[in-house]
Each structure stands twice: as C-alpha cells, then as structure tokens.
Amino acid sequence: MAEKILIIGGVALGPKAAARCKRLAPDAEVTLVDENTFISYGGCGIPYYVSAEVQNLDELRATNAGVVRDPEFFRALKGVNVLTRTRAVSIDRKLKTVLVQKLDENREEVLPYDKLVLATGATPRMPDVEGAKLGHVLSLTRLEAARTIREACEARKVNEAVIVGGGFIGLEAAVALADMWGVKVSVVEMMDQILPGALSHTLALMAQHECEANKVSVYTSEKVVRLEGENGLVTKVITDKRELPAQLVIFAAGFIPNGQLAKAAGLEVAPFGGILVDDHLRTNDPLIYAGGDCAAVRNIITGKPGYIPMGSEANRQGRVIGSNLAGVDATFPGYVGTWAVKLFGMSFCGTGFTAAKARAAGFDAVGVAIEQLDRAHFYPEKKMMSLEIVVEKGTRRVLGLQGACVDGDALKARIDAVAGVLQYARPVLEDISNLEVAYAPPFAAAMDAVNTVANVADNVLSGRFKPVTGDEFMELWKHRKENNIFFMDTRPPKAGKAIQDREPDWHSIPLEELKARMGEIPRDRPVALICNSGLRAYESLLILANNGITDTVNSMGGMQAVNKMGLKP
C-alpha cells in the first residue's frame, strides 16, 4: 500500500518537500494542504512586485520556464494532491490523523497520514495598538496584501506611508514605495538602530544614512502608540514622539513562528514558539517533520536552537525533509545566518553574529572594521567596501562578518566565502587571514578585503592599537573642549588642510610629514588619529609609539566610514 504523506503549509518548504519526495518515491501518496488561495510563491520577491520591478504576481508563482505553480500544476506535473483554502485544526498523533476545516465549504474533514510535515510558517508580529484593524494597515507577507498596496500606489492613493519595523522586509518595502512611487516614507523602529541583530550599530548608521539620503525618514528608539483613521481607512500614525500622516501602514516588526498546532499535539516547542527538530528535521515524534519559518533549528555557532525565517533556509530544509520522507538518510547541519539586502544604491550583507549579538550569546566578542577597495587600487573600476569581522577575544574564534558596498555582488562574494567556513569549521582569525580567494585586478586586491579585515582584527587583539568607530571618533570630536584630545588627520595635505582651515582644532599632519613634525604632537594629551580608510592612521600610530607617544586611538574605516554614516567634522 502506498505511504500517505501529509504536508501542512504550501509556500516554500511544503512544495519543495512534496516535489522532492515524489521524485524519489513516485508511489507515495502526497497531499499538501494550505489555508490560503496562493501556494508555492517567492515571498521574498513581494517588495519587488510592489516596486514594479516584478511586473505581475504570477511571476512570483512561476517556474524558471514560466509555468505557474498552482494546484493543477502540482497535480499534473508532480503527482501531488493540493487542497487550498483548507486549514489544519488539530493533530491526533495516536490515530495519525489531522482534522482540517474546508474554509469555503464551512465543513470539517479528517485526513490520515503515515508521515506528517509541518510547514506552517510564521505570523507577522502585529503590535496590539488601537487602529490596527483600519483599512490599508497591512503586512507584506501575502500576495493579496502586495496586490492591494500596488493597486493603491498605481491609483495614486498613497502619498505618505509608515513602515513599522526596520528589518529586511520593512526596509525593502520603504525602498519600493519611495523609489518607484515617490511616496514619502517614514520607518519607525523601536530599537536604537535599523536592522537590529543583523548589523553592527556602525553599519546600521550607514544603512540609515543611505535611506535618509533617498528621502526615507528613519525614526529609531520610537514606538507606535496608536493609529487614527477616517471612513475606515488609516490616516495617521501616533508614536511616543510624533504624529505621522499615512494613507498606508505596513507592519514589518518581525515574525512569530506558527508552532501552536504542534504544541497542542504534544510536540516539543522552543520558548519562542518554534517547533524543535533534530538534524533530520524530525520532531520528537519520529513520524512528524518540521522546517522553515515554524521551526527552531540548530544554530551552528552556539549549538543551541535558533530561528531564521528565510526562504533560502526553507527551500534547503524542504529538500532534506523530502529526501527523508522517501527513505533517504538526509541531514541538515543547522545555520549560521547569512543574509543580504539592497537599500537604494547600497548593499548590505552578513553572516554569523554581530559583536552585540555574540556578547548576548555569551561570547567575549569584539567587532573590528575596515574600509578597503573591492578591487585592485590601480584598476579603473572600483568601489569602497566596508567590512566588520566579529571575533572572540580569548580563543580568536571568528563569529561573524558583515559589510556594505555599492557593488552588492562583490560584497556577497566575501560574505559567502566566510559563511562557508563558519558553517563547516570553527575558524580563528588566522584562517580568515589566510583564506584563499580568487584574485585578479578586475575582481579583488592581491591582499583581499576579507584577508585584511582579519589582519586588522589581529592587530587589535594583539594590542597594537586601540580602535574607535567612526561615530565614536566624531563624538570625541564633538566633546573636544572637555576631553582635551589632540585630533590628527594623516591624509595627504589637500584633504586634511581643508578641514583645518575652518576647524583649528583639526590638525593636518600627513603621514609623509610626521617624522619631521613630531615636535607638533603633544605628549601630555591623548591623540586621536584619522585618515581616509584607517591604514595611514595606523602607520602614523606606529611612528608615534616608536617615539614614546602611546595614548592614542585610531578611527576604524577613517573618513570613508564617517562619510557613509552621514557625519562630518
């Protein structure tokens, strides 16, 4: 008798597991149920439909050959029975059945299974505030909402929009609305930075500046109190600090894994709601698998259950589950957390932990940043790349890498290289310092940026210099009258002299002139050094140390980092 496979959830993991299982075990009887109308779509592409870069919704549901993945597609081409508008109500593990509700027929039905897959996804986190049920208050996770937003923009019904949440989806929505439709967008984030948990505070300031330079207002450390409306539609957002007019509000404040169905059936669930699974993506019931946005999967860096709601993870996990359903012994190693996002002209990318997140996980971690060209300095086409490596002080273990660059492909290449090492090893700084990456002047420098950031971190951990971030440097400059610091610009004369002419406390002493001008450097005051990217300041710092001046700090990333954050002396 054919084995009955029942899959609950039809966006990413469910269809992938179903298709994989049928390829390996064509005699299996696979049924997929989902409470929505649309299945098997690229949810991460929704902001690009809103921006009209993706012309119609069917493109998000289509195969590479342009065939729409609807229920008939799965029945005819994959041999999978699909039941849409069908909600799973409860699981009876003893009888091996699932009670479902047929939403359009208002009736219930019992479906048997030999093996069950939970791909129930996650629910957008919706703050419990007055006015949240007004019209044009949406989340950007379903195709229906995307269509509503796009149609409102095309009809010019949206002049102002508020995005609640400064994570990936919220910022991508902000870009889509502002860049394509000219909507005045405000992003409200309750944390003290956008992309919290993904970027360091310094890189987040760069992301914020990029948004603000493109006329998106960003309000951090701010909370939405209530929404107001007229005639059933939203018109205003009230925060704890201001009022913002809005004909559209998008809640993008994170996700809550849909683990309720599993928990009610007695399956083990993590405190944050994700369904606990082993390396085969099995629950504590060996006949039930779970993955994607509803699951708590092992974080490779900590070894503990974690959460990463991303389409790429769901698809990889779906293949593993599909293989196991068909009797193959497949495992999923876990995740390190690798991501990328494009904000107007700047791309941001990362893997593993930020320093703050690593410290929260119990590591004695530090982040060290650089600015370096992504190609050989003599090659005519090149862009400045920001990289920040996160390392544990005592063990020198590398815990993460994040960055920013105009050339997103060049940045992603560096991040992906380190992501692979983090996933299958426990690298230390020397491993990244000596990491072999492809070199040719049109692609990279002979000492690649990913090697350089590890080398600079080695210098920091070895005590060769004390770093400060660009924003910390500018805070020192702002309070120069109180801290009595001597500020020294080691760039060539033209750059540093321009600031010195209007700011007498800014001293232009180029690296090439330093030895001859040592008498100008005070020995009874701290010295803060800056250059274009950090290298010349470091060379100058070594010269100062050789001459007995050691109370110094060096601005990581130099003026390049300062400018990317929108700061200036």
Short mmCIF file of N, CA and C in Angstrom, two decimals, residues 29 40 92 198 200 217 227 231 278 282 362 521 567:
data_model
loop_
_atom_site.label_atom_id
_atom_site.label_comp_id
_atom_site.label_asym_id
_atom_site.label_seq_id
_atom_site.Cartn_x
_atom_site.Cartn_y
_atom_site.Cartn_z
N GLU A 29 1.76 8.62 -1.74
CA GLU A 29 0.53 9.40 -1.89
C GLU A 29 0.70 10.70 -1.09
N SER A 40 3.11 28.09 -3.12
CA SER A 40 4.40 27.97 -3.80
C SER A 40 4.82 29.25 -4.51
N ASP A 92 -4.03 14.40 15.64
CA ASP A 92 -4.21 13.25 16.54
C ASP A 92 -3.07 12.28 16.24
N ALA A 198 21.19 42.20 12.88
CA ALA A 198 21.84 41.84 11.62
C ALA A 198 23.10 42.66 11.40
N SER A 200 25.99 45.73 12.88
CA SER A 200 26.53 46.49 14.00
C SER A 200 25.92 47.88 13.98
N SER A 217 12.52 58.87 5.83
CA SER A 217 12.77 59.28 7.21
C SER A 217 12.87 58.04 8.10
N LEU A 227 -3.06 54.14 15.88
CA LEU A 227 -3.34 54.58 14.52
C LEU A 227 -4.69 55.30 14.51
N ASN A 231 -13.29 57.26 7.77
CA ASN A 231 -14.07 56.42 6.85
C ASN A 231 -13.49 55.01 6.74
N ASP A 278 15.42 17.72 15.17
CA ASP A 278 16.80 17.22 15.22
C ASP A 278 17.48 17.49 13.87
N ARG A 282 13.35 16.10 12.19
CA ARG A 282 12.24 15.39 12.82
C ARG A 282 11.91 16.05 14.15
N GLY A 362 26.81 35.09 25.01
CA GLY A 362 27.79 34.64 26.00
C GLY A 362 29.23 34.68 25.55
N ILE A 521 53.36 67.26 18.02
CA ILE A 521 52.44 66.33 18.68
C ILE A 521 52.61 66.44 20.19
N LEU A 567 28.13 61.65 8.75
CA LEU A 567 28.72 62.52 9.76
C LEU A 567 29.80 63.39 9.14
#
